[in-house]
Amino acid sequence: MNRRWTMPPLLLIAACSAQPKTPVAGDAYVRLAAVPGRPAAAYFMLKGGVEDATLVRVEARGVPRAELHGSRMTGNGMATMDSLPNVPVPAGADVAFAPGGRHVMLFDVPATVATGTALPLTLRFADGEAVHVLAKVIAAGDAAPD
């Protein structure tokens, strides 16, 4: 007997797009610096939970210092980078940490963090919530993972 899925389309859509209770991180990767000793950068996508949240810190295992940063263009067309004290994550919103925008600078990355490995990141929020994500480590010239 041939059976078909009989869930009403509206319920199917709702099930596939359910909003998480707390923020969720995914698509994480770390791009190592082209010059040894320079900072690496971490990128990921955040999906907001049911309430607004504020990202206040990111920690990377074995990395002594990580800073939230944002890139922007100045009035004269030059790119610059600013340290961010926090990043708002509105309820249900997608917040990208991507090249040319928000990112996490990782300082003094140990040599054990090498291309082809994974680096655990912990995202800390103002309400005490912590989100964990595993970031793929890539070389400076590599294309971003799919």
Coordinates of N, CA, C and O in Angstrom, one line a residue:
M1 N 0.8 -1.2 0.0 CA 0.0 0.0 0.0 C 0.9 1.2 0.0 O 1.9 1.3 0.7
N2 N 0.5 2.2 -0.8 CA 1.3 3.4 -0.9 C 0.7 4.5 0.0 O -0.5 4.8 -0.2
R3 N 1.5 5.0 1.0 CA 0.9 5.9 1.9 C 1.5 7.3 1.6 O 2.7 7.4 1.2
R4 N 0.8 8.3 1.9 CA 1.3 9.7 1.7 C 1.2 10.5 3.0 O 0.4 10.2 3.9
W5 N 2.1 11.4 3.1 CA 2.1 12.3 4.2 C 0.9 13.2 4.1 O 0.6 13.8 3.1
T6 N 0.1 13.2 5.2 CA -1.2 13.9 5.2 C -1.3 15.1 6.1 O -2.3 15.6 6.4
M7 N -0.1 15.6 6.6 CA -0.1 16.7 7.4 C -0.5 18.0 6.6 O 0.0 18.2 5.5
P8 N -1.4 18.8 7.2 CA -1.9 20.0 6.4 C -0.6 20.9 6.2 O 0.2 21.0 7.0
P9 N -0.6 21.5 5.0 CA 0.6 22.3 4.6 C 0.9 23.4 5.7 O 2.1 23.6 6.0
L10 N -0.1 24.0 6.3 CA 0.2 25.1 7.3 C 1.0 24.5 8.5 O 1.9 25.1 9.0
L11 N 0.6 23.3 8.9 CA 1.2 22.6 10.1 C 2.7 22.2 9.7 O 3.6 22.3 10.4
L12 N 2.8 21.8 8.4 CA 4.1 21.4 8.0 C 5.1 22.6 8.0 O 6.2 22.5 8.4
I13 N 4.6 23.7 7.5 CA 5.4 24.9 7.4 C 5.8 25.3 8.9 O 6.9 25.7 9.2
A14 N 4.8 25.3 9.8 CA 5.0 25.7 11.1 C 6.0 24.8 11.8 O 6.9 25.3 12.6
A15 N 6.0 23.5 11.5 CA 6.9 22.6 12.1 C 8.3 22.8 11.7 O 9.3 22.7 12.4
C16 N 8.5 23.2 10.4 CA 9.8 23.4 9.8 C 10.4 24.7 10.2 O 11.6 24.9 10.2
S17 N 9.6 25.7 10.6 CA 10.1 27.0 10.9 C 9.9 27.4 12.4 O 9.9 28.5 12.7
A18 N 9.8 26.4 13.3 CA 9.6 26.7 14.7 C 10.7 27.5 15.2 O 11.9 27.2 15.0
Q19 N 10.4 28.5 16.0 CA 11.4 29.4 16.6 C 12.0 28.8 17.8 O 11.2 28.3 18.7
P20 N 13.3 28.8 17.9 CA 13.9 28.2 19.1 C 13.6 29.1 20.4 O 13.3 30.3 20.3
K21 N 13.6 28.4 21.5 CA 13.3 29.2 22.8 C 14.4 30.1 23.1 O 14.2 31.3 23.5
T22 N 15.6 29.7 22.9 CA 16.8 30.6 23.2 C 17.6 30.7 21.8 O 17.4 29.9 20.9
P23 N 18.5 31.7 21.8 CA 19.3 31.8 20.5 C 20.0 30.5 20.2 O 20.4 29.7 21.0
V24 N 20.2 30.3 18.9 CA 20.9 29.1 18.3 C 22.0 29.6 17.4 O 21.7 30.6 16.6
A25 N 23.1 29.0 17.4 CA 24.2 29.4 16.5 C 24.5 28.2 15.6 O 24.4 27.1 15.9
G26 N 24.9 28.6 14.3 CA 25.2 27.6 13.3 C 26.2 28.1 12.3 O 26.5 29.3 12.3
D27 N 26.6 27.3 11.3 CA 27.4 27.7 10.2 C 28.7 28.4 10.7 O 29.2 29.4 10.1
A28 N 29.3 27.9 11.8 CA 30.5 28.5 12.4 C 31.8 28.1 11.7 O 31.9 26.9 11.5
Y29 N 32.6 29.1 11.5 CA 34.0 28.7 11.1 C 35.0 29.8 11.6 O 34.6 30.9 11.9
V30 N 36.2 29.4 11.7 CA 37.3 30.3 12.1 C 38.3 30.4 10.9 O 38.7 29.3 10.4
R31 N 38.6 31.6 10.5 CA 39.6 31.8 9.4 C 40.9 32.2 10.1 O 41.0 33.2 10.8
L32 N 41.9 31.4 9.9 CA 43.2 31.7 10.5 C 43.9 32.9 9.8 O 43.5 33.2 8.7
A33 N 44.8 33.5 10.5 CA 45.5 34.7 9.9 C 46.5 34.2 8.9 O 47.0 33.2 9.0
A34 N 46.7 35.1 7.9 CA 47.6 34.8 6.8 C 49.1 34.9 7.4 O 50.0 34.2 6.9
V35 N 49.2 35.8 8.4 CA 50.6 36.0 9.0 C 50.5 35.4 10.4 O 49.7 35.8 11.2
P36 N 51.4 34.4 10.7 CA 51.4 33.9 12.0 C 51.5 34.9 13.1 O 52.3 35.9 12.9
G37 N 50.8 34.7 14.2 CA 50.8 35.7 15.3 C 49.8 36.8 15.2 O 49.5 37.5 16.2
R38 N 49.2 36.9 14.1 CA 48.1 37.9 13.9 C 46.8 37.2 14.3 O 46.7 36.0 14.4
P39 N 45.7 38.0 14.6 CA 44.5 37.4 15.1 C 43.8 36.7 14.0 O 43.9 37.0 12.8
A40 N 43.0 35.6 14.4 CA 42.1 34.9 13.5 C 40.7 35.6 13.7 O 40.5 36.4 14.5
A41 N 39.8 35.2 12.8 CA 38.4 35.7 12.9 C 37.4 34.6 12.9 O 37.6 33.6 12.2
A42 N 36.4 34.7 13.8 CA 35.3 33.7 13.8 C 34.1 34.3 13.3 O 33.8 35.5 13.5
Y43 N 33.4 33.4 12.5 CA 32.1 33.8 11.9 C 31.0 32.8 12.2 O 31.4 31.6 12.3
F44 N 29.8 33.2 12.2 CA 28.7 32.2 12.5 C 27.4 33.0 12.2 O 27.3 34.2 12.0
M45 N 26.3 32.2 12.2 CA 25.0 32.8 12.1 C 24.2 32.5 13.4 O 24.3 31.4 14.0
L46 N 23.6 33.6 13.9 CA 22.7 33.4 15.1 C 21.3 33.6 14.7 O 20.9 34.4 13.9
K47 N 20.4 32.7 15.3 CA 19.0 32.8 15.2 C 18.4 33.2 16.5 O 18.7 32.4 17.5
G48 N 17.7 34.3 16.6 CA 17.2 34.7 17.9 C 16.1 33.8 18.4 O 15.4 33.1 17.6
G49 N 16.0 33.8 19.7 CA 15.0 32.9 20.4 C 13.6 33.6 20.4 O 13.3 34.6 19.6
V50 N 12.8 33.3 21.4 CA 11.5 33.9 21.5 C 11.5 35.2 22.2 O 10.5 36.0 22.1
E51 N 12.6 35.6 22.8 CA 12.7 36.9 23.4 C 14.0 37.6 22.9 O 14.9 36.9 22.5
D52 N 14.1 38.9 22.9 CA 15.3 39.6 22.6 C 16.4 39.2 23.5 O 16.2 38.8 24.7
A53 N 17.6 39.1 22.9 CA 18.8 38.7 23.7 C 19.9 39.7 23.3 O 19.9 40.4 22.3
T54 N 21.0 39.6 24.2 CA 22.2 40.5 23.9 C 23.4 39.6 24.0 O 23.7 39.1 25.1
L55 N 24.1 39.4 23.0 CA 25.4 38.7 23.0 C 26.4 39.6 23.6 O 26.6 40.8 23.1
V56 N 27.1 39.2 24.7 CA 28.1 40.0 25.4 C 29.5 39.5 25.3 O 30.5 40.3 25.5
R57 N 29.7 38.3 24.9 CA 31.0 37.7 24.9 C 31.1 36.4 24.1 O 30.1 35.7 24.1
V58 N 32.2 36.1 23.5 CA 32.4 34.8 22.8 C 33.7 34.3 23.4 O 34.7 35.0 23.5
E59 N 33.7 33.0 23.7 CA 34.9 32.4 24.2 C 35.3 31.3 23.3 O 34.4 30.6 22.7
A60 N 36.6 31.1 23.0 CA 37.1 30.0 22.2 C 38.1 29.2 23.0 O 39.0 29.8 23.6
R61 N 37.9 27.9 23.0 CA 38.7 27.0 23.9 C 40.2 27.2 23.5 O 40.6 27.1 22.4
G62 N 41.0 27.5 24.6 CA 42.4 27.7 24.4 C 42.9 29.0 23.9 O 44.1 29.3 23.9
V63 N 41.9 29.9 23.6 CA 42.3 31.2 23.1 C 42.1 32.2 24.2 O 41.0 32.4 24.8
P64 N 43.2 32.9 24.6 CA 43.1 33.8 25.8 C 42.2 35.1 25.6 O 41.8 35.6 26.6
R65 N 42.0 35.5 24.4 CA 41.3 36.8 24.2 C 40.5 36.7 23.0 O 41.0 36.4 21.9
A66 N 39.2 37.1 23.1 CA 38.3 37.2 22.0 C 37.5 38.5 22.1 O 37.0 38.8 23.2
E67 N 37.3 39.2 21.0 CA 36.6 40.5 21.0 C 35.5 40.5 19.9 O 35.8 40.1 18.8
L68 N 34.4 41.0 20.3 CA 33.3 41.3 19.3 C 33.7 42.5 18.5 O 34.1 43.5 19.1
H69 N 33.7 42.4 17.2 CA 34.0 43.5 16.3 C 33.0 43.7 15.2 O 32.3 42.8 14.8
G70 N 33.0 44.9 14.6 CA 32.1 45.2 13.5 C 33.0 46.0 12.5 O 33.7 46.9 12.8
S71 N 32.9 45.6 11.2 CA 33.5 46.4 10.1 C 32.5 47.3 9.5 O 31.3 47.1 9.5
R72 N 33.0 48.5 9.1 CA 32.2 49.5 8.4 C 33.0 50.3 7.5 O 34.3 50.3 7.5
M73 N 32.4 51.0 6.6 CA 33.0 51.9 5.6 C 33.0 53.3 6.2 O 31.9 53.7 6.7
T74 N 34.1 54.0 6.1 CA 34.1 55.4 6.6 C 33.6 56.3 5.5 O 33.3 55.9 4.4
G75 N 33.4 57.6 5.8 CA 32.9 58.5 4.8 C 33.8 58.7 3.6 O 33.3 59.1 2.5
N76 N 35.1 58.4 3.8 CA 36.0 58.5 2.6 C 36.2 57.2 1.9 O 37.1 57.1 1.1
G77 N 35.3 56.2 2.2 CA 35.4 54.9 1.4 C 36.4 53.9 2.0 O 36.7 52.9 1.3
M78 N 37.0 54.2 3.1 CA 38.0 53.3 3.7 C 37.2 52.3 4.7 O 36.3 52.7 5.3
A79 N 37.7 51.1 4.7 CA 37.1 50.2 5.7 C 37.8 50.3 7.0 O 39.0 50.6 7.1
T80 N 37.0 50.2 8.1 CA 37.6 50.3 9.5 C 36.8 49.3 10.3 O 35.8 48.7 9.9
M81 N 37.4 49.0 11.5 CA 36.8 48.0 12.4 C 36.7 48.6 13.8 O 37.6 49.3 14.2
D82 N 35.6 48.4 14.4 CA 35.3 48.9 15.8 C 35.1 47.7 16.7 O 34.4 46.7 16.3
S83 N 35.5 47.8 17.9 CA 35.2 46.9 19.0 C 33.8 47.1 19.4 O 33.3 48.3 19.5
L84 N 33.0 46.1 19.6 CA 31.6 46.2 20.0 C 31.4 45.7 21.4 O 31.9 44.6 21.8
P85 N 30.8 46.5 22.3 CA 30.6 46.0 23.7 C 29.6 44.8 23.7 O 29.7 44.0 24.7
N86 N 28.7 44.8 22.8 CA 27.7 43.7 22.7 C 27.0 43.7 21.4 O 27.2 44.7 20.6
V87 N 26.2 42.7 21.1 CA 25.4 42.6 19.9 C 24.0 42.2 20.2 O 23.8 41.2 20.7
P88 N 23.0 43.1 19.9 CA 21.6 42.8 20.1 C 21.2 41.6 19.1 O 21.6 41.6 18.0
V89 N 20.4 40.7 19.7 CA 19.9 39.6 18.9 C 18.4 39.6 19.1 O 17.8 39.1 20.1
P90 N 17.7 40.3 18.2 CA 16.2 40.4 18.3 C 15.5 39.1 18.3 O 16.0 38.2 17.6
A91 N 14.4 39.0 18.9 CA 13.6 37.7 18.9 C 13.3 37.3 17.5 O 12.9 38.1 16.7
G92 N 13.6 36.1 17.2 CA 13.3 35.5 15.9 C 14.2 36.0 14.7 O 14.0 35.5 13.6
A93 N 15.1 36.9 14.9 CA 15.9 37.5 13.9 C 17.1 36.6 13.6 O 17.6 35.9 14.5
D94 N 17.6 36.7 12.4 CA 18.9 36.2 12.0 C 20.0 37.3 12.1 O 19.8 38.4 11.6
V95 N 21.0 37.0 12.8 CA 22.1 37.9 13.0 C 23.4 37.3 12.5 O 23.9 36.3 13.1
A96 N 23.9 37.8 11.4 CA 25.1 37.3 10.8 C 26.4 37.8 11.3 O 26.5 39.0 11.5
F97 N 27.3 36.9 11.6 CA 28.7 37.3 11.8 C 29.5 36.8 10.6 O 29.7 35.6 10.4
A98 N 29.8 37.7 9.7 CA 30.3 37.4 8.4 C 31.4 38.3 7.9 O 31.5 39.5 8.4
P99 N 32.3 37.9 7.0 CA 33.3 38.8 6.5 C 32.7 40.1 6.0 O 31.7 40.2 5.4
G100 N 33.4 41.2 6.4 CA 32.9 42.6 6.0 C 31.9 43.1 7.0 O 31.4 44.2 6.8
G101 N 31.5 42.4 8.0 CA 30.5 42.8 9.0 C 30.9 42.5 10.4 O 32.1 42.5 10.8
R102 N 30.0 42.0 11.2 CA 30.3 41.6 12.5 C 31.2 40.3 12.5 O 31.0 39.5 11.6
H103 N 32.1 40.2 13.5 CA 32.9 39.0 13.6 C 33.5 39.0 15.0 O 33.4 40.0 15.7
V104 N 34.2 37.9 15.3 CA 34.9 37.8 16.6 C 36.4 37.7 16.3 O 36.8 36.8 15.5
M105 N 37.2 38.6 16.8 CA 38.6 38.5 16.6 C 39.2 37.6 17.7 O 38.9 37.8 18.9
L106 N 40.0 36.7 17.3 CA 40.6 35.7 18.3 C 42.1 36.0 18.3 O 42.8 35.8 17.3
F107 N 42.6 36.4 19.5 CA 44.0 36.8 19.7 C 44.8 35.7 20.3 O 44.3 35.0 21.2
D108 N 46.0 35.5 19.9 CA 47.0 34.5 20.4 C 46.4 33.1 20.3 O 46.5 32.3 21.3
V109 N 46.0 32.8 19.1 CA 45.4 31.5 18.9 C 46.6 30.4 18.9 O 47.6 30.6 18.3
P110 N 46.4 29.4 19.7 CA 47.5 28.4 19.9 C 47.7 27.6 18.6 O 46.8 27.5 17.7
A111 N 48.9 27.1 18.4 CA 49.3 26.4 17.2 C 48.5 25.1 17.0 O 48.4 24.6 15.9
T112 N 47.9 24.6 18.1 CA 47.1 23.4 18.0 C 45.8 23.7 17.2 O 45.1 22.7 16.7
V113 N 45.4 24.9 17.0 CA 44.2 25.3 16.2 C 44.7 25.4 14.8 O 45.3 26.4 14.4
A114 N 44.5 24.4 14.0 CA 45.1 24.3 12.7 C 44.0 24.0 11.7 O 42.9 23.5 12.0
T115 N 44.3 24.3 10.4 CA 43.3 24.0 9.3 C 42.9 22.6 9.4 O 43.7 21.7 9.6
G116 N 41.6 22.4 9.2 CA 41.0 21.0 9.2 C 40.6 20.6 10.6 O 39.9 19.5 10.7
T117 N 40.9 21.3 11.6 CA 40.4 21.0 13.0 C 39.1 21.7 13.2 O 38.6 22.5 12.4
A118 N 38.6 21.6 14.4 CA 37.4 22.3 14.8 C 37.7 23.0 16.2 O 38.4 22.5 17.0
L119 N 37.1 24.2 16.4 CA 37.3 25.0 17.6 C 36.0 25.2 18.3 O 35.1 25.8 17.7
P120 N 35.8 24.7 19.5 CA 34.5 25.0 20.2 C 34.4 26.5 20.6 O 35.4 27.0 21.2
L121 N 33.3 27.1 20.3 CA 33.0 28.4 20.7 C 31.9 28.4 21.7 O 30.9 27.6 21.6
T122 N 31.9 29.3 22.7 CA 30.8 29.5 23.6 C 30.4 31.0 23.5 O 31.2 31.9 23.7
L123 N 29.1 31.2 23.2 CA 28.5 32.5 23.1 C 27.8 32.8 24.3 O 26.9 32.0 24.7
R124 N 28.1 33.9 25.0 CA 27.6 34.2 26.3 C 26.6 35.4 26.1 O 27.0 36.4 25.5
F125 N 25.5 35.3 26.7 CA 24.4 36.4 26.6 C 24.2 37.1 28.0 O 24.6 36.6 29.0
A126 N 23.7 38.3 27.9 CA 23.5 39.2 29.1 C 22.7 38.5 30.1 O 22.9 38.7 31.3
D127 N 21.7 37.6 29.7 CA 20.8 37.0 30.7 C 21.5 35.7 31.3 O 20.8 35.0 32.1
G128 N 22.8 35.4 31.0 CA 23.4 34.3 31.6 C 23.4 33.1 30.7 O 24.1 32.1 31.0
E129 N 22.6 33.1 29.7 CA 22.5 32.0 28.7 C 23.8 31.8 28.0 O 24.5 32.7 27.7
A130 N 24.1 30.5 27.7 CA 25.3 30.2 26.9 C 24.9 29.3 25.8 O 24.2 28.3 26.0
V131 N 25.5 29.6 24.6 CA 25.2 28.7 23.4 C 26.6 28.2 22.9 O 27.5 29.0 22.8
H132 N 26.6 26.9 22.6 CA 27.9 26.3 22.2 C 27.7 26.0 20.7 O 26.7 25.5 20.2
V133 N 28.8 26.2 20.0 CA 28.9 25.8 18.6 C 30.3 25.4 18.2 O 31.3 25.9 18.8
L134 N 30.4 24.4 17.3 CA 31.8 23.9 16.9 C 32.1 24.6 15.6 O 31.3 24.6 14.6
A135 N 33.2 25.3 15.5 CA 33.6 26.1 14.4 C 34.7 25.3 13.6 O 35.7 25.0 14.1
K136 N 34.5 25.1 12.3 CA 35.5 24.5 11.4 C 36.6 25.5 11.2 O 36.4 26.7 11.0
V137 N 37.9 25.1 11.3 CA 39.0 26.0 11.1 C 39.5 25.9 9.7 O 39.8 24.8 9.2
I138 N 39.6 27.1 9.0 CA 40.1 27.1 7.6 C 41.3 28.0 7.6 O 41.5 28.9 8.4
A139 N 42.1 27.9 6.5 CA 43.3 28.7 6.2 C 42.8 30.1 5.7 O 41.7 30.3 5.2
A140 N 43.7 31.1 5.8 CA 43.4 32.5 5.4 C 42.9 32.5 4.0 O 41.9 33.3 3.7
G141 N 43.4 31.8 3.0 CA 43.0 31.9 1.6 C 41.8 31.0 1.2 O 41.4 31.0 0.1
D142 N 41.4 30.1 2.1 CA 40.3 29.2 1.8 C 39.0 29.8 1.7 O 38.7 30.8 2.3
A143 N 38.1 29.2 0.8 CA 36.8 29.7 0.7 C 36.0 29.3 1.9 O 36.3 28.3 2.6
A144 N 35.0 30.2 2.3 CA 34.2 29.9 3.5 C 33.5 28.6 3.2 O 33.1 28.3 2.1
P145 N 33.3 27.8 4.3 CA 32.5 26.5 4.2 C 31.1 26.7 3.7 O 30.5 27.8 4.0
D146 N 30.5 25.7 3.1 CA 29.1 25.8 2.6 C 28.2 25.6 3.8 O 28.3 24.9 4.7

